[in-house]
CSV table of C-alpha atoms and ligand atoms in Angstrom, one decimal:
chain,number,residue,atom,x,y,z
Y,29,MET,CA,137.6,91.9,68.4
Y,30,ASN,CA,134.6,90.9,66.3
Y,31,PRO,CA,135.0,92.0,62.7
Y,32,ARG,CA,131.8,94.0,62.6
Y,33,PRO,CA,131.0,96.0,65.8
Y,34,TYR,CA,127.7,95.3,67.5
Y,35,LEU,CA,125.3,98.2,67.2
Y,36,VAL,CA,122.5,98.5,69.8
Y,37,GLY,CA,120.1,101.2,70.8
Y,38,LEU,CA,117.8,102.0,73.7
Y,39,VAL,CA,114.5,103.5,72.4
Y,40,GLY,CA,112.1,105.4,74.6
Y,41,THR,CA,111.4,108.7,76.2
Y,42,GLY,CA,113.7,110.2,78.9
Y,43,VAL,CA,116.4,107.5,78.2
Y,44,GLY,CA,119.3,109.9,78.5
Y,45,PRO,CA,120.3,109.0,82.1
Y,46,SER,CA,120.0,105.2,81.5
Y,47,LEU,CA,122.9,103.1,82.8
Y,48,THR,CA,122.2,100.3,80.4
Y,49,PRO,CA,124.5,101.6,77.6
Y,50,ALA,CA,127.5,101.8,79.9
Y,51,LEU,CA,126.7,98.3,81.4
Y,52,HIS,CA,126.6,96.7,77.9
Y,53,MET,CA,129.6,98.4,76.5
Y,54,THR,CA,131.9,97.9,79.5
Y,55,GLU,CA,131.0,94.2,79.6
Y,56,ALA,CA,131.5,93.8,75.9
Y,57,ARG,CA,134.9,95.4,76.1
Y,58,ALA,CA,135.8,92.9,78.9
Y,59,GLN,CA,134.6,90.1,76.6
Y,60,GLY,CA,136.8,91.4,73.7
Y,61,LEU,CA,133.8,92.6,71.7
Y,62,ASP,CA,133.5,95.8,69.8
Y,63,TYR,CA,130.1,97.1,70.8
Y,64,VAL,CA,128.4,100.4,70.4
Y,65,TYR,CA,125.2,101.1,72.4
Y,66,ARG,CA,123.4,104.5,72.0
Y,67,THR,CA,120.3,106.0,73.5
Y,68,ILE,CA,117.5,107.0,71.0
Y,69,ASP,CA,115.3,109.5,72.9
Y,70,LEU,CA,112.0,109.9,71.1
Y,71,ASP,CA,111.2,113.2,72.9
Y,72,GLU,CA,114.5,114.7,71.8
Y,73,LEU,CA,114.0,113.5,68.3
Y,74,ALA,CA,110.3,114.7,68.3
Y,75,ILE,CA,109.2,111.3,67.2
Y,76,SER,CA,105.8,110.1,68.5
Y,77,PRO,CA,106.0,106.8,70.4
Y,78,THR,CA,103.2,105.6,68.1
Y,79,ARG,CA,105.9,105.5,65.3
Y,80,ILE,CA,107.9,102.8,67.1
Y,81,GLY,CA,107.3,100.5,64.1
Y,82,GLU,CA,109.1,102.9,61.8
Y,83,VAL,CA,111.9,103.3,64.3
Y,84,VAL,CA,112.4,99.5,64.4
Y,85,SER,CA,112.4,99.5,60.5
Y,86,TRP,CA,114.9,102.3,60.4
Y,87,ALA,CA,117.2,100.6,62.9
Y,88,ARG,CA,117.1,97.4,60.9
Y,89,ALA,CA,117.9,99.3,57.7
Y,90,LEU,CA,120.7,101.2,59.4
Y,91,GLY,CA,122.4,98.0,60.5
Y,92,PHE,CA,121.5,97.8,64.2
Y,93,ASP,CA,121.8,94.3,65.7
Y,94,ALA,CA,119.2,94.9,68.4
Y,95,LEU,CA,117.2,97.5,70.3
Y,96,ASN,CA,116.2,97.7,73.9
Y,97,ILE,CA,112.7,99.2,74.2
Y,98,THR,CA,111.4,101.1,77.2
Y,99,HIS,CA,108.6,103.4,78.3
Y,100,PRO,CA,106.3,104.1,76.5
Y,101,CYS,CA,106.9,101.7,73.7
Y,102,LYS,CA,107.0,98.2,75.3
Y,103,GLN,CA,103.4,97.4,74.4
Y,104,LEU,CA,103.3,99.5,71.2
Y,105,VAL,CA,106.2,97.7,69.6
Y,106,LEU,CA,104.5,94.3,69.6
Y,107,ALA,CA,102.4,94.9,66.5
Y,108,HIS,CA,105.6,95.6,64.5
Y,109,LEU,CA,107.6,92.4,65.2
Y,110,ASP,CA,108.0,89.2,63.1
Y,111,ASP,CA,108.4,86.9,66.1
Y,112,ILE,CA,107.7,87.3,69.8
Y,113,ASP,CA,109.0,85.0,72.5
Y,114,PRO,CA,105.9,83.3,73.9
Y,115,ALA,CA,106.4,84.7,77.5
Y,116,ALA,CA,106.7,88.2,76.2
Y,117,ALA,CA,103.7,87.7,73.8
Y,118,ALA,CA,101.6,86.4,76.7
Y,119,LEU,CA,102.6,89.4,78.8
Y,120,GLY,CA,102.0,91.8,76.0
Y,121,ALA,CA,105.3,93.7,76.5
Y,122,VAL,CA,108.7,93.5,74.8
Y,123,ASN,CA,111.8,95.3,76.0
Y,124,THR,CA,114.4,93.7,73.7
Y,125,VAL,CA,114.2,93.3,70.0
Y,126,VAL,CA,116.9,91.3,68.2
Y,127,PHE,CA,117.4,91.5,64.4
Y,128,ASP,CA,118.3,88.1,63.0
Y,129,ALA,CA,120.8,87.6,60.3
Y,130,ASP,CA,118.0,87.2,57.8
Y,131,GLY,CA,116.5,90.6,59.0
Y,132,ARG,CA,113.6,89.2,61.0
Y,133,THR,CA,112.7,90.9,64.2
Y,134,ARG,CA,112.2,88.9,67.4
Y,135,GLY,CA,110.9,90.4,70.7
Y,136,HIS,CA,111.8,89.3,74.2
Y,137,ASN,CA,111.1,90.5,77.7
Y,138,THR,CA,114.1,90.5,80.0
Y,139,ASP,CA,112.3,92.5,82.7
Y,140,VAL,CA,110.5,89.2,83.6
Y,141,THR,CA,113.6,87.0,83.3
Y,142,GLY,CA,115.7,89.8,84.9
Y,143,PHE,CA,113.6,89.8,88.0
Y,144,ALA,CA,113.5,86.0,88.2
Y,145,HIS,CA,117.3,85.7,87.8
Y,146,GLY,CA,117.9,88.5,90.3
Y,147,PHE,CA,115.5,86.9,92.8
Y,148,ALA,CA,117.2,83.5,92.5
Y,149,GLU,CA,120.6,85.2,93.0
Y,150,GLY,CA,119.7,87.5,95.9
Y,151,LEU,CA,117.0,85.4,97.8
Y,152,PRO,CA,117.9,81.8,97.0
Y,153,ASP,CA,115.5,79.3,98.6
Y,154,ALA,CA,113.1,82.0,99.6
Y,155,ALA,CA,109.5,80.7,99.9
Y,156,THR,CA,107.2,82.0,97.3
Y,157,ASP,CA,103.9,80.3,98.1
Y,158,THR,CA,102.1,83.5,99.2
Y,159,VAL,CA,103.5,86.9,98.0
Y,160,VAL,CA,102.1,90.5,98.0
Y,161,LEU,CA,103.0,92.7,95.1
Y,162,VAL,CA,102.6,96.5,95.7
Y,163,GLY,CA,102.5,98.3,92.4
Y,164,ALA,CA,100.8,97.1,89.2
Y,165,GLY,CA,102.3,99.4,86.6
Y,166,GLY,CA,104.7,98.5,83.8
Y,167,ALA,CA,107.4,97.0,86.0
Y,168,GLY,CA,104.9,95.5,88.4
Y,169,THR,CA,103.3,93.6,85.5
Y,170,ALA,CA,106.6,92.0,84.6
Y,171,VAL,CA,107.4,91.2,88.2
Y,172,ALA,CA,104.0,89.6,88.7
Y,173,ASP,CA,104.6,87.3,85.7
Y,174,ALA,CA,108.0,86.4,87.1
Y,175,LEU,CA,106.7,85.6,90.5
Y,176,VAL,CA,104.1,83.2,89.2
Y,177,ARG,CA,106.8,81.6,87.0
Y,178,LEU,CA,109.0,81.3,90.1
Y,179,GLY,CA,106.2,79.2,91.7
Y,180,CYS,CA,104.1,81.7,93.6
Y,181,LEU,CA,100.7,80.0,94.2
Y,182,ASN,CA,98.9,82.9,95.9
Y,183,LEU,CA,99.7,86.4,94.6
Y,184,HIS,CA,98.0,89.5,96.1
Y,185,ILE,CA,98.3,92.6,94.0
Y,186,VAL,CA,97.9,96.0,95.6
Y,187,ASP,CA,97.8,99.4,93.8
Y,188,LEU,CA,96.4,102.8,94.4
Y,189,ASP,CA,94.6,102.3,91.2
Y,190,LEU,CA,92.2,99.4,92.1
Y,191,THR,CA,91.1,98.9,88.5
Y,192,ARG,CA,94.7,98.4,87.4
Y,193,ALA,CA,95.3,95.9,90.1
Y,194,GLY,CA,92.1,94.1,89.3
Y,195,GLN,CA,93.0,94.0,85.6
Y,196,LEU,CA,96.5,92.6,86.2
Y,197,ALA,CA,95.1,90.0,88.6
Y,198,ALA,CA,92.5,88.9,86.1
Y,199,ASP,CA,95.0,88.8,83.1
Y,200,LEU,CA,97.6,86.9,85.1
Y,201,GLY,CA,95.1,84.5,86.6
Y,202,THR,CA,93.9,83.6,83.1
Y,203,ARG,CA,97.5,83.1,81.7
Y,204,HIS,CA,98.5,81.0,84.8
Y,205,PRO,CA,95.5,79.1,86.0
Y,206,HIS,CA,97.5,77.1,88.5
Y,207,ALA,CA,98.0,80.3,90.6
Y,208,ARG,CA,95.5,82.3,92.6
Y,209,VAL,CA,96.0,85.9,91.7
Y,210,MET,CA,93.9,88.4,93.5
Y,211,ALA,CA,93.7,92.2,93.7
Y,212,ALA,CA,93.7,93.6,97.2
Y,213,GLY,CA,93.5,97.0,98.9
Y,214,PHE,CA,95.9,98.8,101.2
Y,215,ASP,CA,93.4,98.1,104.0
Y,216,ASP,CA,94.0,94.4,103.5
Y,217,LEU,CA,97.8,94.6,104.1
Y,218,PRO,CA,97.6,94.2,107.9
Y,219,ASP,CA,95.8,90.9,107.3
Y,220,LEU,CA,97.9,89.8,104.3
Y,221,LEU,CA,101.5,90.5,105.3
Y,222,PRO,CA,101.5,88.4,108.5
Y,223,VAL,CA,100.6,85.3,106.5
Y,224,SER,CA,102.8,86.0,103.5
Y,225,ASP,CA,106.2,84.7,102.6
Y,226,GLY,CA,107.4,87.9,101.0
Y,227,VAL,CA,106.5,91.3,99.5
Y,228,VAL,CA,107.7,93.0,96.4
Y,229,HIS,CA,107.5,96.7,96.1
Y,230,ALA,CA,107.1,98.1,92.5
Y,231,THR,CA,105.8,101.6,92.8
Y,232,PRO,CA,108.1,104.7,92.4
Y,233,THR,CA,107.9,105.4,96.1
Y,234,GLY,CA,111.4,105.5,97.6
Y,235,MET,CA,113.0,107.0,94.6
Y,236,ALA,CA,114.9,110.2,95.2
Y,237,ALA,CA,112.0,112.2,93.6
Y,238,HIS,CA,109.3,110.2,95.6
Y,239,PRO,CA,110.8,109.7,99.0
Y,240,GLY,CA,109.1,107.6,101.7
Y,241,MET,CA,107.4,104.2,101.8
Y,242,ALA,CA,104.3,102.9,100.1
Y,243,PHE,CA,103.1,101.2,103.3
Y,244,PRO,CA,103.8,101.5,107.0
Y,245,ALA,CA,107.0,99.9,108.4
Y,246,GLU,CA,105.0,98.5,111.3
Y,247,LEU,CA,103.6,95.8,109.0
Y,248,LEU,CA,107.0,94.3,108.4
Y,249,HIS,CA,108.0,91.2,110.4
Y,250,PRO,CA,111.1,88.9,110.4
Y,251,ARG,CA,109.5,86.0,108.6
Y,252,LEU,CA,108.8,88.2,105.6
Y,253,TRP,CA,111.4,88.7,102.8
Y,254,VAL,CA,111.2,92.1,101.2
Y,255,ALA,CA,112.2,92.9,97.6
Y,256,ASP,CA,112.3,96.5,96.3
Y,257,ILE,CA,112.7,97.1,92.6
Y,258,VAL,CA,113.5,100.8,93.0
Y,259,TYR,CA,117.3,101.2,92.4
Y,260,ARG,CA,117.8,104.9,92.6
Y,261,PRO,CA,118.8,104.8,95.4
Y,262,LEU,CA,119.5,101.1,96.1
Y,263,ASN,CA,119.1,101.4,99.9
Y,264,THR,CA,115.5,102.6,100.0
Y,265,ALA,CA,113.6,103.6,103.1
Y,266,LEU,CA,111.6,100.3,102.7
Y,267,LEU,CA,114.8,98.2,102.6
Y,268,GLN,CA,116.2,100.1,105.6
Y,269,ALA,CA,113.0,99.5,107.6
Y,270,ALA,CA,112.9,95.8,106.4
Y,271,ARG,CA,116.5,95.2,107.6
Y,272,ALA,CA,115.6,96.9,111.0
Y,273,ALA,CA,112.6,94.5,111.2
Y,274,GLY,CA,114.9,91.5,110.7
Y,275,CYS,CA,113.6,90.7,107.1
Y,276,ARG,CA,115.8,89.2,104.3
Y,277,THR,CA,116.0,91.8,101.5
Y,278,LEU,CA,116.6,92.1,97.8
Y,279,ASP,CA,117.4,95.5,96.3
Y,280,GLY,CA,116.4,96.7,92.8
Y,281,GLY,CA,119.9,96.4,91.5
Y,282,HIS,CA,119.5,92.7,91.0
Y,283,MET,CA,116.6,93.1,88.5
Y,284,ALA,CA,118.3,96.1,86.8
Y,285,VAL,CA,121.5,94.1,86.3
Y,286,HIS,CA,119.9,90.9,85.1
Y,287,GLN,CA,117.6,92.6,82.6
Y,288,ALA,CA,120.9,93.8,81.1
Y,289,THR,CA,122.7,90.5,81.4
Y,290,ASP,CA,119.8,88.7,79.7
Y,291,ALA,CA,119.6,91.2,76.9
Y,292,PHE,CA,123.4,91.0,76.4
Y,293,ALA,CA,123.1,87.2,76.0
Y,294,LEU,CA,120.3,87.5,73.6
Y,295,ILE,CA,122.1,90.0,71.4
Y,296,THR,CA,125.6,88.4,71.4
Y,297,GLY,CA,124.9,84.8,72.1
Y,298,ILE,CA,127.6,85.1,74.8
Y,299,THR,CA,126.9,84.7,78.6
Y,300,PRO,CA,128.1,87.8,80.3
Y,301,ASP,CA,129.9,87.9,83.6
Y,302,ALA,CA,126.9,88.9,85.9
Y,303,GLU,CA,129.1,89.5,88.9
Y,304,ARG,CA,131.3,91.9,86.9
Y,305,MET,CA,128.3,93.7,85.5
Y,306,SER,CA,126.8,93.9,89.0
Y,307,LYS,CA,130.0,95.4,90.4
Y,308,HIS,CA,130.0,98.0,87.6
Y,309,PHE,CA,126.3,98.8,88.1
Y,310,ARG,CA,126.8,99.3,91.8
Y,311,SER,CA,129.8,101.6,91.2
Y,312,LEU,CA,127.4,103.8,89.1
Y,313,VAL,CA,124.4,104.1,91.5
Y,314,VAL,CA,123.9,105.8,94.8
Y,315,ASP,CA,123.6,103.3,97.7
N,426,NAD,P1,104.5,102.9,86.5
N,426,NAD,O1,104.2,104.4,86.6
N,426,NAD,O2,104.2,102.2,85.2
N,426,NAD,O3,103.6,102.2,87.7
N,426,NAD,C1,103.6,102.5,89.0
N,426,NAD,C2,102.4,101.9,89.7
N,426,NAD,O4,102.5,102.2,91.1
N,426,NAD,C3,101.1,102.6,89.2
N,426,NAD,O5,100.2,101.5,88.9
N,426,NAD,C4,100.6,103.4,90.4
N,426,NAD,O6,99.2,103.5,90.5
N,426,NAD,C5,101.2,102.7,91.5
N,426,NAD,N1,101.5,103.4,92.7
N,426,NAD,C6,102.1,104.6,92.8
N,426,NAD,N2,102.3,105.0,94.1
N,426,NAD,C7,101.7,104.0,94.8
N,426,NAD,C8,101.6,103.7,96.2
N,426,NAD,N3,102.1,104.6,97.1
N,426,NAD,N4,101.1,102.6,96.5
N,426,NAD,C9,100.6,101.7,95.6
N,426,NAD,N5,100.7,101.8,94.3
N,426,NAD,C10,101.3,103.0,93.9
N,426,NAD,O7,106.0,102.7,87.0
N,426,NAD,P2,106.9,101.5,86.6
N,426,NAD,O8,107.5,101.7,85.3
N,426,NAD,O9,106.2,100.3,86.9
N,426,NAD,O10,108.1,101.7,87.7
N,426,NAD,C11,107.9,101.6,89.1
N,426,NAD,C12,109.2,101.6,89.8
N,426,NAD,O11,110.0,100.5,89.4
N,426,NAD,C13,110.1,102.9,89.4
N,426,NAD,O12,110.7,103.3,90.6
N,426,NAD,C14,111.1,102.3,88.5
N,426,NAD,O13,112.4,103.0,88.5
N,426,NAD,C15,111.3,100.9,89.0
N,426,NAD,N6,111.8,100.0,88.0
N,426,NAD,C16,112.9,99.2,88.3
N,426,NAD,C17,113.4,98.3,87.4
N,426,NAD,C18,114.6,97.5,87.8
N,426,NAD,O14,115.2,96.9,86.9
N,426,NAD,N7,115.0,97.4,89.0
N,426,NAD,C19,112.8,98.2,86.2
N,426,NAD,C20,111.7,99.0,85.9
N,426,NAD,C21,111.2,99.9,86.8
């Protein structure tokens, strides 16, 4: 056991049901590490998310080694960090803050790396020349960045909120000039999906509380890979329809596990056993 236990927190609102603390602590135990990971729910503590800078300072003073940061603080926290990993800074969102031995704070984004690692794991060799992303919210923004970093050359972004899709396309295109990033409407999907390599779904549709699919199953075809980032449940209506249509699929568990494996590695300097963490994760969620 390490002489001083790791102390890590997850800061955000509604973080109580998160599986991340269990994932980190169980893997740490298997690695022989003493590791405490607690949720810090700003709603329950009646602390405004705009005070995230103070929360980071308190955590540092109280001896935390790191924080995971989630909704609604991923953007707000940026202004309160000493150093930010260039990819997270370009994206404008941080989900992991590590306190260095000298007390400096460094921000990272393991949503981006988590999607990329999960994609490489679950859909190795999948073509990414032309991809459609449905959902341009917080998670979709990280996924879009990951897709371009994975080599996507033509990315079409669809969202009910056309302004949001347009903004993300413009931002991403500016950051990654080698890629063509375009906003598109739902009406464009019948033209786009037949000529695309894959589609990533990043809206809440398909979650237990928002059942259904964000676009019609008839648009799926066997040459298309389909990735869903929803993981509650894992086997969403979209993935069921995609398998029935003969598509290769990737469920949301891959991104969820790898955002945790990547954060664990940043916090401890130890590469966790991703397969073991995935098995643990899949034992905790509904298929
Ligand atoms: P969000 O609220 O920030 O964004 C959702 C976006 O989807 C919004 O822009 C909204 O306009 C759009 N939208 C909603 N319904 C739509 C529809 N039918 N068609 C097109 N666009 C639609 O949410 P978020 O934080 O980005 O999370 C989205 C989903 O991703 C959730 O289900 C969440 O659980 C999941 N998620 C998974 C992981 C993972 O690790 N696998 C990580 C983060 C989020």
